[in-house]
């Protein structure tokens, strides 16, 4: 656990500044030697145990991540092998903090088309390895985590728990949130400025984008479904910054008692943040069967994603 007090010793910051600007008090950081698949394996195992399913029942394993162990092989292939999902197809999705909802959309499409019966989606990130420990503008924000969900085909062919999706991307603003080095534009095989191997972010610009896109994507989706914000029993937003969430829910006109947050303990865990919040909401009794839940995320790309579900655990 990396606390704000620990960060006070690392960079020129204060607990008061971090809490007032972000709401974050602590984040989880992997142990030396641990990589993203190590977290994904733990989360995948937990999901299967909770769903009382065997790894051999998984048809497809999708890992939304932007911090993979390697450029390739994928985290999903490594994870599938480790958990014994030997019959599963496996691929990663790169939509950064919107990744989990993009992954759910893929899972639904695979299940509804009949291509798969059981699709495991595990958002997994180790942002601590791409965050500059000396950049106070970013190192305070991120944490490491993995969490997931199993999307299963309804044996009765009944109505899907998925009510709708709103997905989007605006690549024209890709440079606002970027890790410049390590891909094919600036390969790690060529000399580079070490700072360029870390997250670089225009915080104010991302803040503005986030508050607007949460409101816009949620309202567009509800409008398409002929619903209003009053039809949302629980809102589970991407856990990036409490101020972003407060601004957005103010604009949406949804009461804070219908919004679940846990970023205080984890910071921004990117593709893991929404499933982690969903799991904790369930454990806390805030997410109950039959509830209509709006998940909404945004991230680098820039990307955004909203998904409205009727929560129907098996
Ligand atoms: N401690 C103390 N002071 C700080 C810190 C810090 N950790 N970080 C920045 N400051 C200073 C700045 O240097 C600046 O000082 P100056 O006025 O002397 O220049 C001052 O605080 C204000 O800086 P801002 O950047 O304007 O602060 P802001 O209120 O915008 O908060 C923050 C910064 C928290 C990063 C905010 O912009 C934010 O949350 N943006 C969105 C970030 C985000 O959610 N990113 C993830 C997206 S999801 C994904 O894809 C990974």
XYZ file of C-alpha atoms and ligand atoms in Angstrom:
365
model
C 0.000 0.000 0.000
C 1.390 3.392 -1.048
C -0.116 6.105 1.160
C -0.172 9.847 0.672
C 2.334 10.060 3.545
C 4.680 7.815 1.527
C 4.255 10.135 -1.477
C 5.070 13.163 0.696
C 8.521 11.597 1.119
C 8.809 10.884 -2.617
C 7.762 14.183 -4.268
C 6.899 17.759 -3.284
C 3.272 17.193 -2.285
C 0.994 16.941 0.735
C -1.749 14.616 1.869
C -4.053 17.651 2.042
C -3.343 18.590 -1.623
C -3.866 15.040 -2.880
C -7.076 14.442 -0.918
C -8.610 17.805 -1.808
C -7.716 17.569 -5.543
C -8.360 13.862 -6.087
C -9.989 12.143 -3.070
C -7.249 9.477 -3.121
C -5.658 8.405 0.184
C -3.774 5.250 -0.813
C -3.141 2.898 -3.739
C -2.039 -0.713 -4.117
C 1.313 -1.361 -5.786
C 2.596 -4.725 -7.069
C 5.573 -6.398 -5.432
C 8.928 -6.322 -7.237
C 8.862 -8.937 -9.981
C 5.068 -9.053 -10.254
C 3.562 -8.142 -13.615
C 0.062 -7.575 -14.965
C -0.681 -11.232 -15.691
C 0.090 -12.103 -12.058
C -2.816 -9.873 -11.020
C -5.018 -11.077 -13.888
C -4.477 -14.701 -12.838
C -5.602 -13.942 -9.277
C -8.676 -12.029 -10.455
C -9.625 -14.678 -13.044
C -9.358 -17.382 -10.379
C -11.566 -15.365 -8.008
C -14.198 -14.769 -10.693
C -14.397 -18.481 -11.556
C -14.644 -19.402 -7.881
C -17.446 -16.873 -7.295
C -19.293 -18.122 -10.404
C -18.592 -21.768 -9.487
C -17.230 -22.486 -12.953
C -14.195 -24.412 -14.118
C -11.480 -22.846 -16.250
C -12.218 -25.471 -18.909
C -15.672 -23.892 -19.414
C -14.218 -20.585 -20.617
C -14.568 -20.114 -24.395
C -12.909 -16.707 -24.585
C -10.703 -14.795 -22.153
C -10.463 -11.050 -22.804
C -8.016 -8.896 -20.858
C -8.513 -5.143 -21.222
C -5.112 -3.648 -20.345
C -2.757 -0.918 -21.499
C 0.079 -2.098 -19.255
C 0.748 -5.622 -20.581
C 3.646 -7.788 -19.369
C 5.175 -7.509 -22.866
C 4.248 -6.071 -26.290
C 3.425 -9.737 -26.929
C 2.436 -12.402 -26.012
C -0.824 -11.053 -24.632
C -1.708 -10.977 -20.940
C -4.811 -12.976 -21.810
C -2.828 -15.852 -23.375
C -0.473 -15.986 -20.386
C -3.444 -15.881 -17.999
C -5.471 -18.522 -19.864
C -2.538 -20.913 -19.715
C -1.882 -20.253 -16.031
C -5.478 -20.829 -14.921
C -5.901 -23.904 -17.144
C -8.358 -22.354 -19.628
C -6.815 -24.400 -22.419
C -9.940 -24.376 -24.610
C -10.198 -20.581 -24.523
C -9.405 -18.105 -27.267
C -7.553 -15.195 -25.687
C -6.918 -11.587 -26.624
C -6.201 -8.220 -24.994
C -8.094 -4.973 -25.569
C -6.310 -1.622 -25.547
C -8.835 1.092 -24.684
C -7.075 2.190 -21.472
C -9.566 3.155 -18.742
C -12.540 2.493 -21.042
C -11.209 -1.021 -21.668
C -13.411 -3.006 -19.321
C -16.624 -1.723 -20.900
C -15.208 -2.276 -24.393
C -14.451 -5.822 -23.187
C -18.019 -6.324 -21.972
C -19.304 -5.214 -25.385
C -17.067 -7.816 -27.029
C -18.215 -10.477 -24.566
C -21.872 -9.721 -25.235
C -21.348 -9.819 -29.008
C -19.576 -13.188 -28.779
C -22.296 -14.656 -26.569
C -25.258 -13.248 -28.517
C -23.814 -14.373 -31.855
C -23.500 -17.911 -30.524
C -19.713 -17.902 -30.937
C -19.234 -18.409 -27.204
C -21.115 -19.591 -24.127
C -18.854 -18.188 -21.417
C -16.601 -15.175 -21.807
C -14.308 -14.072 -19.002
C -13.339 -10.385 -19.008
C -10.528 -9.376 -16.641
C -9.345 -5.773 -16.504
C -5.742 -5.794 -15.261
C -3.214 -2.993 -14.930
C 0.155 -2.286 -13.374
C 0.276 1.471 -13.839
C 3.019 1.828 -11.226
C 5.519 0.612 -13.838
C 4.611 3.343 -16.341
C 4.165 6.185 -13.846
C 7.136 8.460 -13.194
C 7.802 8.289 -9.425
C 9.222 11.847 -9.602
C 6.282 13.450 -11.442
C 3.934 14.758 -8.756
C 1.262 15.478 -11.358
C 0.793 11.778 -12.152
C 2.414 9.538 -9.508
C -0.285 10.455 -6.972
C -3.108 9.249 -9.211
C -2.541 5.634 -10.209
C -2.569 2.206 -8.601
C -2.320 -1.449 -9.620
C -5.268 -3.872 -9.678
C -7.198 -6.535 -11.540
C -10.878 -7.442 -11.413
C -13.282 -9.143 -13.744
C -16.618 -10.626 -14.655
C -17.954 -13.686 -16.398
C -20.524 -13.088 -19.143
C -22.632 -16.228 -19.675
C -25.171 -17.200 -22.297
C -28.648 -17.443 -20.770
C -29.699 -21.072 -21.211
C -33.389 -20.112 -21.537
C -32.563 -17.610 -24.271
C -34.150 -14.984 -22.001
C -33.544 -11.250 -22.306
C -29.992 -10.109 -21.818
C -29.028 -8.196 -18.677
C -27.271 -5.767 -21.014
C -29.557 -2.830 -21.817
C -27.172 -0.801 -23.981
C -23.698 0.535 -24.721
C -22.232 3.881 -25.734
C -18.643 3.582 -26.967
C -16.431 6.193 -28.579
C -12.949 7.449 -29.359
C -11.331 10.745 -30.351
C -7.791 10.041 -31.526
C -7.175 13.683 -32.384
C -6.427 14.256 -28.697
C -4.255 11.179 -28.194
C -1.270 13.276 -27.181
C -3.085 14.586 -24.082
C -2.472 11.293 -22.251
C 0.346 9.195 -23.639
C 3.297 6.911 -22.903
C 5.536 7.942 -25.819
C 8.191 5.196 -25.727
C 7.940 1.432 -26.061
C 5.871 1.032 -29.203
C 6.911 1.222 -32.850
C 6.938 5.065 -33.046
C 9.670 5.369 -30.418
C 10.912 1.842 -29.828
C 12.649 0.879 -26.618
C 15.413 -0.553 -28.844
C 16.539 3.018 -29.688
C 17.969 5.654 -27.308
C 15.267 7.673 -25.489
C 14.729 10.168 -22.679
C 13.802 8.032 -19.637
C 10.899 10.408 -18.821
C 9.283 9.414 -22.127
C 8.834 5.842 -20.917
C 6.267 7.151 -18.419
C 2.702 8.515 -18.539
C 2.585 12.103 -19.758
C -0.661 13.891 -19.138
C -2.307 17.247 -19.639
C -4.260 16.992 -16.389
C -6.525 19.998 -16.903
C -7.466 18.973 -20.433
C -8.219 15.384 -19.353
C -10.251 16.726 -16.425
C -12.409 18.863 -18.746
C -12.843 16.005 -21.219
C -13.778 13.553 -18.461
C -16.493 15.620 -16.801
C -18.116 16.391 -20.156
C -17.902 12.893 -21.603
C -19.334 11.171 -18.507
C -22.400 13.387 -18.737
C -22.714 13.179 -22.537
C -22.279 9.421 -22.878
C -24.654 8.563 -20.016
C -27.357 10.921 -21.299
C -26.972 9.749 -24.922
C -27.340 6.125 -23.860
C -30.353 6.783 -21.634
C -31.970 8.874 -24.343
C -31.573 6.063 -26.888
C -33.273 3.702 -24.432
C -36.097 6.165 -23.756
C -34.971 6.482 -20.146
C -33.782 9.228 -17.818
C -31.269 9.491 -15.004
C -34.084 8.513 -12.608
C -33.995 5.012 -14.153
C -30.432 4.506 -12.907
C -30.422 2.730 -9.537
C -26.632 2.813 -9.221
C -23.932 4.701 -11.104
C -20.458 3.138 -11.082
C -18.053 5.605 -12.692
C -14.411 5.030 -13.575
C -12.514 5.782 -10.374
C -10.071 8.430 -11.598
C -10.660 11.447 -9.387
C -13.388 12.283 -6.862
C -13.601 15.848 -8.196
C -14.254 14.585 -11.743
C -16.987 12.303 -10.390
C -18.537 15.072 -8.251
C -18.604 17.497 -11.201
C -20.114 14.889 -13.504
C -22.818 13.703 -11.113
C -23.724 17.324 -10.374
C -24.279 17.865 -14.109
C -26.199 14.587 -14.410
C -28.407 15.464 -11.466
C -27.991 12.087 -9.751
C -27.865 11.943 -5.986
C -24.491 10.916 -4.518
C -26.244 8.131 -2.553
C -26.801 6.380 -5.927
C -23.111 6.567 -6.898
C -20.508 4.030 -5.756
C -16.905 5.125 -5.195
C -13.848 3.376 -3.783
C -10.971 5.358 -5.307
C -9.949 6.550 -1.847
C -8.210 3.179 -1.317
C -6.994 2.324 -4.824
C -6.503 5.470 -6.925
C -7.019 5.158 -10.648
C -6.556 1.515 -11.670
C -7.533 2.100 -15.315
C -9.194 -0.957 -16.895
C -9.555 -2.604 -13.472
C -11.322 0.308 -11.796
C -14.933 -0.328 -12.838
C -15.026 -4.100 -12.158
C -13.201 -3.497 -8.863
C -15.834 -0.930 -7.868
C -18.644 -3.275 -9.000
C -17.242 -6.120 -6.886
C -16.904 -3.909 -3.823
C -20.376 -2.441 -4.370
C -21.745 -5.998 -4.424
C -19.840 -6.953 -1.268
C -21.015 -3.778 0.491
C -24.658 -4.485 -0.404
C -24.865 -1.369 -2.588
C -25.217 -3.485 -5.763
C -28.150 -5.866 -5.501
C -29.813 -8.268 -7.957
C -32.336 -6.577 -10.227
C -30.734 -3.136 -9.987
C -30.183 -1.107 -13.129
C -26.547 -0.101 -13.093
C -24.783 2.464 -15.253
C -21.048 1.915 -15.632
C -19.182 4.758 -17.306
C -15.514 5.243 -18.105
C -13.094 7.449 -20.015
C -9.406 7.373 -20.703
C -6.477 7.772 -23.010
C -7.151 7.558 -26.709
C -9.111 9.595 -25.859
C -11.828 7.002 -25.361
C -15.092 6.735 -23.494
C -17.585 3.995 -22.728
C -20.889 3.611 -20.924
C -22.826 0.417 -20.321
C -26.270 0.087 -18.755
C -27.114 -3.310 -17.271
C -29.759 -4.977 -15.192
C -27.554 -6.745 -12.660
C -28.535 -10.403 -12.771
C -26.004 -12.606 -11.016
C -26.524 -16.331 -11.617
N 1.064 18.150 -5.051
C 1.125 19.476 -4.917
N 0.999 20.335 -5.943
C 0.787 19.813 -7.151
C 0.706 18.419 -7.372
C 0.862 17.578 -6.260
N 0.806 16.231 -6.344
N 0.474 18.192 -8.687
C 0.405 19.383 -9.279
N 0.606 20.379 -8.351
C 0.620 21.820 -8.551
C 0.964 22.215 -9.968
O 2.360 22.235 -10.175
C 0.353 23.579 -10.053
O 1.206 24.504 -9.470
P 1.429 25.959 -10.124
O 0.074 26.608 -10.053
O 2.446 26.569 -9.234
O 1.891 25.700 -11.514
C -0.880 23.477 -9.177
O -0.667 22.336 -8.313
C -2.177 23.271 -9.957
O -1.944 22.259 -10.936
P -3.072 21.723 -11.851
O -2.512 20.696 -12.784
O -3.838 22.880 -12.434
O -3.998 20.999 -10.753
P -5.416 20.449 -10.931
O -6.322 21.075 -9.966
O -5.823 20.402 -12.382
O -5.229 18.945 -10.457
C -5.006 16.768 -11.413
C -4.315 18.097 -11.134
C -5.384 16.129 -10.087
C -4.005 15.882 -12.138
C -6.272 17.003 -12.279
O -5.953 17.827 -13.369
C -6.869 15.730 -12.786
O -7.317 14.900 -12.023
N -6.947 15.558 -14.116
C -7.512 14.336 -14.709
C -6.516 13.229 -14.556
C -7.082 11.882 -14.909
O -8.130 11.515 -14.467
N -6.292 11.131 -15.670
C -6.551 9.775 -15.929
C -7.509 9.547 -17.033
S -7.853 7.870 -17.197
C -6.612 7.100 -18.103
O -6.718 6.951 -19.269
C -5.408 6.601 -17.446
